[in-house]
mmCIF file of C-alpha atoms in Angstrom:
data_model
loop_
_atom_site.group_PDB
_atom_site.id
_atom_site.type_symbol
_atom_site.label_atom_id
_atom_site.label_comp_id
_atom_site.label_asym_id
_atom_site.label_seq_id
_atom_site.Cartn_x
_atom_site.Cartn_y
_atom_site.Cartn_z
ATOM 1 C CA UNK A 807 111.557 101.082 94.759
ATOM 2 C CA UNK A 808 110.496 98.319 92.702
ATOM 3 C CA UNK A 809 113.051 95.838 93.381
ATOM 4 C CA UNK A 810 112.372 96.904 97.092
ATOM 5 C CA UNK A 811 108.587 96.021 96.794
ATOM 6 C CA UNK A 812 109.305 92.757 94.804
ATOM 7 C CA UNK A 813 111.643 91.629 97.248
ATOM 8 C CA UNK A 814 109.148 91.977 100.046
ATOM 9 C CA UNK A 815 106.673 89.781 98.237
ATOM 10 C CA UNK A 816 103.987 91.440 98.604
ATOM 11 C CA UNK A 817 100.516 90.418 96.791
ATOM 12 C CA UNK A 818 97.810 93.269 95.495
ATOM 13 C CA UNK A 819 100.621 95.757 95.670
ATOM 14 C CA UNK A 820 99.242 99.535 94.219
ATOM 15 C CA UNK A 821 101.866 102.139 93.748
ATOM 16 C CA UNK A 822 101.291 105.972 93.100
ATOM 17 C CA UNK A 823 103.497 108.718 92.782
ATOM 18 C CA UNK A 824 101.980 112.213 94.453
ATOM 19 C CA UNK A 825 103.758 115.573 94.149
ATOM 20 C CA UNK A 826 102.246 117.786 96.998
ATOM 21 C CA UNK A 827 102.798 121.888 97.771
ATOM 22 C CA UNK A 828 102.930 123.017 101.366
ATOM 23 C CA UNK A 829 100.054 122.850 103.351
ATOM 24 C CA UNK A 830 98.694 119.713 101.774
ATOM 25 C CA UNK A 831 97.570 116.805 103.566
ATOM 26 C CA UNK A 832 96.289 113.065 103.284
ATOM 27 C CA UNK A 833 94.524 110.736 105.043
ATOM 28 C CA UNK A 834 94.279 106.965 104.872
ATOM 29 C CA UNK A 835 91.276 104.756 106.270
ATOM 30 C CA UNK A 836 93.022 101.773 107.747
ATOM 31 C CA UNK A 837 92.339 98.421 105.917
ATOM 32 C CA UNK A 838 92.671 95.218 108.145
ATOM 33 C CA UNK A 839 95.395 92.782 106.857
ATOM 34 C CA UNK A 840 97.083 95.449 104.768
ATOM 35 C CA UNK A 841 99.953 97.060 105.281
ATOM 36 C CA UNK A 842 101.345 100.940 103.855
ATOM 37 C CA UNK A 843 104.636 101.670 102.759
ATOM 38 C CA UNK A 844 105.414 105.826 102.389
ATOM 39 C CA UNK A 845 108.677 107.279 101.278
ATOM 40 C CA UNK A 846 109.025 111.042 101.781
ATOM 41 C CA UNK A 847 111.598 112.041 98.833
ATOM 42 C CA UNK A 848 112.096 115.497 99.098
ATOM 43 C CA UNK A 849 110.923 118.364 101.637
ATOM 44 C CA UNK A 850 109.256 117.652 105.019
ATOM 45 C CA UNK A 851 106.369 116.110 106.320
ATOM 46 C CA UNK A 852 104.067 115.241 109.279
ATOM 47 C CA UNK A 853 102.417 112.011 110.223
ATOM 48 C CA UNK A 854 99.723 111.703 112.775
ATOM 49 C CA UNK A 855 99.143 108.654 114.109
ATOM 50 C CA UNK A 856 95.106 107.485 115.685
ATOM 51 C CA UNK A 857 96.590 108.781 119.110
ATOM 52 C CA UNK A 858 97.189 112.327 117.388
ATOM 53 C CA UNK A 859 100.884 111.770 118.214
ATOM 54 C CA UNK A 860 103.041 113.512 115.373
ATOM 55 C CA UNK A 861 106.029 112.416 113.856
ATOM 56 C CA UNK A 862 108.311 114.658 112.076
ATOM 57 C CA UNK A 863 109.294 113.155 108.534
ATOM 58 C CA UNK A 864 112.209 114.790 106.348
ATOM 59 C CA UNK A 865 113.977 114.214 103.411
ATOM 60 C CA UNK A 866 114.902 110.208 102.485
ATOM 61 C CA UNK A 867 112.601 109.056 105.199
ATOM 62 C CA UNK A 868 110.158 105.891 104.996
ATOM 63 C CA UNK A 869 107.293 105.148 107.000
ATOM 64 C CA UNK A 870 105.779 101.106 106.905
ATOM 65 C CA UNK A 871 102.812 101.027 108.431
ATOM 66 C CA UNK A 872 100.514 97.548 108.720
ATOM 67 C CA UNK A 873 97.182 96.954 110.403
ATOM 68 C CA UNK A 874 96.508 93.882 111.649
ATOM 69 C CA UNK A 875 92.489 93.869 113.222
ATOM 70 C CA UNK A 876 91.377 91.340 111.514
ATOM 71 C CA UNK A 877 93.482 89.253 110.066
#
């Protein structure tokens, strides 16, 4: 992952690591100019977008999200 990030160039990156059970959930405020990067390594997942659309995540699946009001 790091060689990923670095070769993005990103600037102010912050990186965590989260181990989650089932039924667990998190939720982001959206920062303009910034951008998100997930990566789902094991188990499933679902992402719900501001339009309450979900996406189904599994297993190996990455999700890059970026804002852009206000930039």
């Amino acid at each position: 992952m790091n060689e990923l990030f670095l070769g993005m160039r990103l600037r102010g990156l912050q990186y965590r690591r989260v181990y989650a059970e089932a039924s667990f959930g998190f939720a982001f405020r959206a920062k303009p100019g910034c951008a998100y990067f997930y990566f789902l390594a094991t188990g499933m997942g679902k992402l719900r977008n501001e339009n309450c659309e979900i996406q189904t995540l599994s297993d190996g699946n990455a999700v890059f999200l970026q804002w852009l009001h206000g930039i």
